[in-house]
Short mmCIF file of C-alpha atoms in Angstrom, two decimals:
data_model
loop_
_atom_site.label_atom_id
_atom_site.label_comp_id
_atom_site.label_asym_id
_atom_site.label_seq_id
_atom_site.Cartn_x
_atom_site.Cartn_y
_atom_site.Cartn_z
CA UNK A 1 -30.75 -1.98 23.24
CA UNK A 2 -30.98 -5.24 21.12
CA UNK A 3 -33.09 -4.98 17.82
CA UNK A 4 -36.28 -5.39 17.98
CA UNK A 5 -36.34 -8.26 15.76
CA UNK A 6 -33.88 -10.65 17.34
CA UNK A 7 -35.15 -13.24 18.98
CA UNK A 8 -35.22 -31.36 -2.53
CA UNK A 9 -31.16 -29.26 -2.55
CA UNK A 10 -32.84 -27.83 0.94
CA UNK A 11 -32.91 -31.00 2.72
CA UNK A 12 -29.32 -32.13 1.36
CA UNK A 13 -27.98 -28.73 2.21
CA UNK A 14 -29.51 -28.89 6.09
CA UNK A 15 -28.20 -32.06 7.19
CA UNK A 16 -24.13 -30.60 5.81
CA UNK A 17 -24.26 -27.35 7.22
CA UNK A 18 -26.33 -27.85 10.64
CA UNK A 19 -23.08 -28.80 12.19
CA UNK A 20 -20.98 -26.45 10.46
CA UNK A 21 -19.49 -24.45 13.23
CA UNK A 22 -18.05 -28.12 14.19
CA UNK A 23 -14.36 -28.48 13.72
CA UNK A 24 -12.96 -28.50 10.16
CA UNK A 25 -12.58 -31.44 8.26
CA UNK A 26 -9.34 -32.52 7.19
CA UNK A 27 -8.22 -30.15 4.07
CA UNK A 28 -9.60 -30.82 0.66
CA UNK A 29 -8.66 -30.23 -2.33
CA UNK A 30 -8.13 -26.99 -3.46
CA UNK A 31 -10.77 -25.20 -5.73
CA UNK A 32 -10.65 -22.80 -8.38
CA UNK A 33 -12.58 -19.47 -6.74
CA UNK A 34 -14.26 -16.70 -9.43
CA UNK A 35 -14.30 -14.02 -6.07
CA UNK A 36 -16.40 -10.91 -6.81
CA UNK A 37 -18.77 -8.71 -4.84
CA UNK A 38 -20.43 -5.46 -5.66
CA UNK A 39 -18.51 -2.73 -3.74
CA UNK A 40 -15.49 -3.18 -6.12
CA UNK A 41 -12.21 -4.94 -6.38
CA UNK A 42 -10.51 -3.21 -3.68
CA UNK A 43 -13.12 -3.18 -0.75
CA UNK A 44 -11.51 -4.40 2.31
CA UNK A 45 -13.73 -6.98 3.35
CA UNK A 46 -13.46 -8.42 -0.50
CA UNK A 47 -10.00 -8.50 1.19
CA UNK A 48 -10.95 -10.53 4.05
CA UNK A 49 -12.69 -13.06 2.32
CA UNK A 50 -9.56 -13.72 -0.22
CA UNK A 51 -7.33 -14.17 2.41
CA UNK A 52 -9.18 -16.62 4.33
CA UNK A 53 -9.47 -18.90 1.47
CA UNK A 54 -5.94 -18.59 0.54
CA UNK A 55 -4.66 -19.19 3.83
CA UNK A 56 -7.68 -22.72 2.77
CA UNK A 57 -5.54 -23.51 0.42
CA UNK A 58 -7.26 -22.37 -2.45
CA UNK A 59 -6.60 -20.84 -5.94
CA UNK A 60 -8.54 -17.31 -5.98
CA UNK A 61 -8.83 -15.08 -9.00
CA UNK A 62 -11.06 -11.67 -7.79
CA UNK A 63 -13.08 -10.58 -11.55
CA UNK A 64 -15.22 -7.79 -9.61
CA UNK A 65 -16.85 -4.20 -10.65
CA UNK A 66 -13.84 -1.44 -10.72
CA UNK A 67 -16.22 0.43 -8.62
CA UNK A 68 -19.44 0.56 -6.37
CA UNK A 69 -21.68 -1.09 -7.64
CA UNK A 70 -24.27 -2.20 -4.34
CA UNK A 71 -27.90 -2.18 -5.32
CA UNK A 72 -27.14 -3.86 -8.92
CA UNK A 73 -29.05 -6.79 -8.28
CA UNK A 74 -29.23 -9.28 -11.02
CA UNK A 75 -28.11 -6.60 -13.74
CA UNK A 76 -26.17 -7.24 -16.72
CA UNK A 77 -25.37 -5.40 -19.49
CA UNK A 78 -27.66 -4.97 -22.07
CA UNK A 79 -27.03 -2.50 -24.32
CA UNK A 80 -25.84 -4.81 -27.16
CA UNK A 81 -23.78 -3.52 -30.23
CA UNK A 82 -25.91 -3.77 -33.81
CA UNK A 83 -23.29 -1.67 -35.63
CA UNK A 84 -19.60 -0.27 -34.93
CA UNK A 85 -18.62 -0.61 -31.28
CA UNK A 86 -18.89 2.73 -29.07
CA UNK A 87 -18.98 4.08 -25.64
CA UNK A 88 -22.34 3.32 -25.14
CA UNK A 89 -22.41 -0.23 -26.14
CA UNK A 90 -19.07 -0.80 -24.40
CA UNK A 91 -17.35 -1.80 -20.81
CA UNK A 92 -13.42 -1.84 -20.12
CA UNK A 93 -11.69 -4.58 -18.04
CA UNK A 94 -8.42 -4.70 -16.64
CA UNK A 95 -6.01 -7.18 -15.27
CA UNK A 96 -4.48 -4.88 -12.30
CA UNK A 97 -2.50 -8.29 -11.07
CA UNK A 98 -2.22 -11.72 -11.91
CA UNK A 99 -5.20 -12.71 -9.75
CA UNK A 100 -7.53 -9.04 -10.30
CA UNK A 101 -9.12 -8.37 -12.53
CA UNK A 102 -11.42 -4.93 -12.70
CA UNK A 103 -14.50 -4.78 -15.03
CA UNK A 104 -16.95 -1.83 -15.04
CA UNK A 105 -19.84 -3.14 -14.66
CA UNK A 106 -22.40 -4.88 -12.60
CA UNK A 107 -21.11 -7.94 -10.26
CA UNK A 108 -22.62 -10.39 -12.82
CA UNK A 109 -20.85 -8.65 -15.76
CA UNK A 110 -17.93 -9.13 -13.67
CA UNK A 111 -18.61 -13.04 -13.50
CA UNK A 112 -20.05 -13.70 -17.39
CA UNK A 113 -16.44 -11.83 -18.17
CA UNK A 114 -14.28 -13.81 -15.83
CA UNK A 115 -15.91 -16.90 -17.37
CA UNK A 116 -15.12 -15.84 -20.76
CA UNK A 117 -12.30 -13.86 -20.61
CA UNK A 118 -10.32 -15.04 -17.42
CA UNK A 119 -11.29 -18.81 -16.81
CA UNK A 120 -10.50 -19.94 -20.45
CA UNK A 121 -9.48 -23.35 -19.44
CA UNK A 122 -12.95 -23.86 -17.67
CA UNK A 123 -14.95 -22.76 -15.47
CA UNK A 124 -14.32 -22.09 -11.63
CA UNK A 125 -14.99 -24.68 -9.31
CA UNK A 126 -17.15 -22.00 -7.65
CA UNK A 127 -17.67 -18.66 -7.75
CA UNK A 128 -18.33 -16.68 -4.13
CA UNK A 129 -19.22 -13.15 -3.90
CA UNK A 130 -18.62 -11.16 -1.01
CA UNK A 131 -17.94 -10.35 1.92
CA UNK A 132 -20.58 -7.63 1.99
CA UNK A 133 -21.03 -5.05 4.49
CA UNK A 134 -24.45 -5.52 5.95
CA UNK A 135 -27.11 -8.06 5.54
CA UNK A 136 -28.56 -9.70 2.35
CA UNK A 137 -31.44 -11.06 3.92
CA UNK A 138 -35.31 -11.00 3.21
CA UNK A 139 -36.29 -9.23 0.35
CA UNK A 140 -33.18 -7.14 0.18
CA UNK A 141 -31.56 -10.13 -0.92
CA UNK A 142 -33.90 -9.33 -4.58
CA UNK A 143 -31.94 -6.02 -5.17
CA UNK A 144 -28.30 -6.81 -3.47
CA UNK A 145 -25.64 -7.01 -6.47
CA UNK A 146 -23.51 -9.72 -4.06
CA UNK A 147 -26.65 -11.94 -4.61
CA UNK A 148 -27.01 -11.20 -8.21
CA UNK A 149 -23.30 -12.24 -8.91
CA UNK A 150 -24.12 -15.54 -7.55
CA UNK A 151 -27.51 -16.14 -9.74
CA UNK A 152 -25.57 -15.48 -13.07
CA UNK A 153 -22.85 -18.13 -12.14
CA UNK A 154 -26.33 -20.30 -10.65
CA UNK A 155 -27.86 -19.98 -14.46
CA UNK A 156 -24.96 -21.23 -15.99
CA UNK A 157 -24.61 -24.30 -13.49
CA UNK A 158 -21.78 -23.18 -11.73
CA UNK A 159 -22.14 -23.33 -8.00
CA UNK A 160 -22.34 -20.00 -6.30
CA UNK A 161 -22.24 -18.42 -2.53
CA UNK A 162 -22.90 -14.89 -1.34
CA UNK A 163 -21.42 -14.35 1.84
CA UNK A 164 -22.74 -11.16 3.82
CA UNK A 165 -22.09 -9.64 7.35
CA UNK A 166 -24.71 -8.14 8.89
CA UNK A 167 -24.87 -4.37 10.56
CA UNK A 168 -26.68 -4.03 13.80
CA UNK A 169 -28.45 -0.03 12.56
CA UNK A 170 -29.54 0.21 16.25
CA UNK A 171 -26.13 0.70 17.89
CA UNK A 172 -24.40 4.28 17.60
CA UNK A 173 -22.71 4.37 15.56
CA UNK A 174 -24.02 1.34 13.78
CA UNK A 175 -22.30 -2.47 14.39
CA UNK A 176 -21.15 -4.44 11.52
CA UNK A 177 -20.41 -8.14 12.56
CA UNK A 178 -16.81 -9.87 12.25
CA UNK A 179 -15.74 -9.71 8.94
CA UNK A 180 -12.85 -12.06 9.51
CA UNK A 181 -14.70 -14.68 11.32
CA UNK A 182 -17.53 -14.57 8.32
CA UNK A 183 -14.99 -15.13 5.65
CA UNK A 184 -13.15 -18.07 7.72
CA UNK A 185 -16.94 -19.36 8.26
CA UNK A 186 -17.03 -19.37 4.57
CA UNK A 187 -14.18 -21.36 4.12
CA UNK A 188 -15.22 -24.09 6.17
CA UNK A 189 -18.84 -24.08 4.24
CA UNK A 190 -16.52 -24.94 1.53
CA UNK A 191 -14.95 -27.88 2.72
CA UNK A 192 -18.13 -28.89 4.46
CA UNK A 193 -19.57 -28.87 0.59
CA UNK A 194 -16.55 -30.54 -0.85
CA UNK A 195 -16.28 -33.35 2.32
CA UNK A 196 -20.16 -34.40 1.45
CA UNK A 197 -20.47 -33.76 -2.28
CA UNK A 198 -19.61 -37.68 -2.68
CA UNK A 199 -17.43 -36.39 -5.88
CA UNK A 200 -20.36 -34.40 -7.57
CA UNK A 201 -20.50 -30.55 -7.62
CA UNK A 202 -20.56 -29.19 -4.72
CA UNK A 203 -24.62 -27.62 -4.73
CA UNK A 204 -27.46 -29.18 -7.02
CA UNK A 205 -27.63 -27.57 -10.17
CA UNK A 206 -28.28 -23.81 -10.73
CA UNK A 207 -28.49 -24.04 -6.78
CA UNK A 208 -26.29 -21.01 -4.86
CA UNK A 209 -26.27 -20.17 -1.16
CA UNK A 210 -27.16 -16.68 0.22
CA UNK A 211 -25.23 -16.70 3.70
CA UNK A 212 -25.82 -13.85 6.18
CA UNK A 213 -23.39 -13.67 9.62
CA UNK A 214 -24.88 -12.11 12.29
CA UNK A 215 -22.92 -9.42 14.12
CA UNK A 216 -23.82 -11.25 17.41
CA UNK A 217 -20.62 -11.38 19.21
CA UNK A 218 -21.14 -15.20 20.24
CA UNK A 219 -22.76 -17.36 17.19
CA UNK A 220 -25.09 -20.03 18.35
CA UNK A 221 -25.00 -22.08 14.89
CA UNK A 222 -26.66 -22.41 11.36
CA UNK A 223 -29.87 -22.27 9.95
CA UNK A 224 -30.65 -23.14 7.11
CA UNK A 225 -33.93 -20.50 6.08
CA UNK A 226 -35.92 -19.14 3.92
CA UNK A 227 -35.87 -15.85 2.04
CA UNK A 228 -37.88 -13.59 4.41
CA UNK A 229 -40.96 -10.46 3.55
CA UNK A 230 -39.26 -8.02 5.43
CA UNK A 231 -36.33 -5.59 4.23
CA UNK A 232 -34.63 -3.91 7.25
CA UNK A 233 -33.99 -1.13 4.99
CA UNK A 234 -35.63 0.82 2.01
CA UNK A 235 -35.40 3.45 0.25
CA UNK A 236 -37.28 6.31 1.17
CA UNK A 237 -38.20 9.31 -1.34
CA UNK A 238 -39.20 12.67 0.43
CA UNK A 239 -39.51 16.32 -1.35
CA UNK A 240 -36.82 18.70 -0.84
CA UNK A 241 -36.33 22.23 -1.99
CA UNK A 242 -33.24 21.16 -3.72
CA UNK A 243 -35.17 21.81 -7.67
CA UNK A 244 -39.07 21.40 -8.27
CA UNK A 245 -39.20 17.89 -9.04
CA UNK A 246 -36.04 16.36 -6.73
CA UNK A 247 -37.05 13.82 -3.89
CA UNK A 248 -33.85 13.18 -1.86
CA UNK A 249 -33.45 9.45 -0.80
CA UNK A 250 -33.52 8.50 2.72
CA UNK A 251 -33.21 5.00 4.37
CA UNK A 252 -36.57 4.15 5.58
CA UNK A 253 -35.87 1.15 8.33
CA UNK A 254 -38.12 -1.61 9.50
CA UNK A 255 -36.56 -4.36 12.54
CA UNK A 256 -39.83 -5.77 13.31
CA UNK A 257 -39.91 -9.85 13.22
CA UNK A 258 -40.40 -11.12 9.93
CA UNK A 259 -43.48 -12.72 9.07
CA UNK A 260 -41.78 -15.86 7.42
CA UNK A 261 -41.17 -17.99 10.74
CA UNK A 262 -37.99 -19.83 9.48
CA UNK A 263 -36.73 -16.61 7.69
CA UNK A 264 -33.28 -15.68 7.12
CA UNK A 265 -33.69 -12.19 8.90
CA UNK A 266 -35.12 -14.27 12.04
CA UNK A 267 -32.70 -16.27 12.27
CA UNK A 268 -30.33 -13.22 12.17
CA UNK A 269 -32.16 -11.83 15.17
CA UNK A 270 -31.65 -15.24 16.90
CA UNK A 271 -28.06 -14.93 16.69
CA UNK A 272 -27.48 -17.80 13.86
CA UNK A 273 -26.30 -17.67 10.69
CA UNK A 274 -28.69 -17.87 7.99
CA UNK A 275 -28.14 -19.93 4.82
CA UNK A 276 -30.81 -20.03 2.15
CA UNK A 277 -30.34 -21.85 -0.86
CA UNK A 278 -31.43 -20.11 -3.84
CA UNK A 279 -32.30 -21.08 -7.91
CA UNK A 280 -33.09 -18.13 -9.39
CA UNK A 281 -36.93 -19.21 -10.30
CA UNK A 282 -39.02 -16.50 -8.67
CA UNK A 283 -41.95 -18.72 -9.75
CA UNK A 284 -44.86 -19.12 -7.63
CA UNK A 285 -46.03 -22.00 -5.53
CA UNK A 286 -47.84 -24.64 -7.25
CA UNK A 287 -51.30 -23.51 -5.41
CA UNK A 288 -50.57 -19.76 -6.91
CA UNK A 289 -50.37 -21.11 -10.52
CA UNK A 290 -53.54 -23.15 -9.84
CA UNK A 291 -55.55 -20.38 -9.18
CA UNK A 292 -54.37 -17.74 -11.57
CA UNK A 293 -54.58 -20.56 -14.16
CA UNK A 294 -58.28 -21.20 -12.87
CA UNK A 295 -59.38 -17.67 -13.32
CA UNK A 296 -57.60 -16.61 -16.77
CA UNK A 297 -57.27 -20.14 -18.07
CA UNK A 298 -60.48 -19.36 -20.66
CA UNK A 299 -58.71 -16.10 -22.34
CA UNK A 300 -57.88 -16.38 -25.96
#
């Protein structure tokens, strides 16, 4: 049974990647790639996603979390040093190969460390962060660590991508979409970004894209969306007998359609891919502001 639920840098961004299941264009450049995610430096479909922009002809350097680190968000490490360096106000890092590096942290330690510690010559051309297993989309997208990598490169003007594969919960046992043919697709998003960039960078400024592949086996095309309300998967905290005060954590799934029409989950349940282009301002709409401003304007 299907899921329930199928069925200003925006408007730049649209009119590039509408036709981006098209043929490639003909080979840029190569780029400098920062790759990370947040299952660690040796998940397979981190794997994937290197060797499909290698075999693009580009120069990738993984800096990602020496272990699991899905759910991180936007994290970073904050528990500064104000005296003699210990283990609590310390991470480790090691270069396992010429192009891996493993840091223990979160994925956006990973990248403020590669751009410190590993890029010293300058920055990447880009940093992508991914492939993850299962969706990003909707307001999962807030907690995922593969997103968060992509919003510390996005503060510091470097242009970003989280690339995600989504996982169909419905089948048994549950589907996870083409890894391979999700890290290709991201390869040709970045020579669709380098053929129209008209030799400036290759998203607006502190501008990343949050891609999710659907695991439909046939792909209709791209859309580019918005970040939905829904999260197709939460956690869920019941008692259990385990000690007096433990609640174990189950997954608590919702597939219904997504309120937000043009959403990135709908257009996952319409068989498209779903790019959103994010800035990391979670401010409110202009008519939000307006009103709170209206009603607490008067406080001293």
């Amino acid at each position: 049974m299907r899921r329930i639920f199928r069925s200003a840098a925006a408007s730049a961004v649209a009119v590039a990647f509408l036709t981006t299941t098209a043929s490639a264009a003909p080979q840029q450049e190569p780029l400098d790639v920062l790759l990370t995610d947040d299952d660690g430096h040796a998940a397979p479909t981190l794997a994937a996603l290197k060797q499909a922009l290698t075999a693009a002809g580009h120069r990738v350097t993984v800096v990602a979390p020496c272990d699991d680190q899905s759910g991180s968000g936007t994290q970073l490490a904050s528990n500064y040093a104000s005296g003699e360096p210990g283990p609590e106000n310390t991470i480790t890092a090691e270069q396992l190969a010429p192009d891996v590096w493993s840091v223990c942290g979160s994925p956006g330690d990973a990248v403020l460390f590669g751009l410190q510690h590993v890029f010293t010559s300058g920055p990447p051309d880009v940093v992508i962060s991914g492939a993850n297993p299962g969706q990003n989309a909707g307001v999962v997208a807030n907690h995922s660590g593969t997103v968060g990598a992509t919003i510390a490169a996005g503060e510091l003007s470097i242009p970003a991508i989280a690339i995600s594969v989504e996982i169909d919960l419905t089948a048994n046992p549950p589907q996870l979409g083409n890894v391979a043919a999700a890290a290709e697709y991201t390869a040709r998003v970045l020579d669709r970004l380098q053929s129209t960039s008209g030799g400036a960078g290759l998203l607006p400024e502190h501008v990343s894209l949050n891609i999710n592949y659907p695991v439909a086996p046939a792909v209709k095309g791209t859309r580019i969306t918005k970040t939905g309300r829904n999260a197709f998967v939460r956690p869920k905290y019941e008692p259990t007998d385990l000690c007096e005060n433990c609640y174990v954590i189950r997954p608590q799934v919702d597939l219904s359609r997504d309120p937000v029409a043009d959403s990135d989950n709908n257009a996952l349940a319409d068989d498209y891919v779903s790019i959103t282009p994010l800035d990391g301002d979670w401010t409110a709409s202009d008519g939000v502001r307006s009103s709170i401003r209206g009603r607490l304007g008067t406080l001293r």
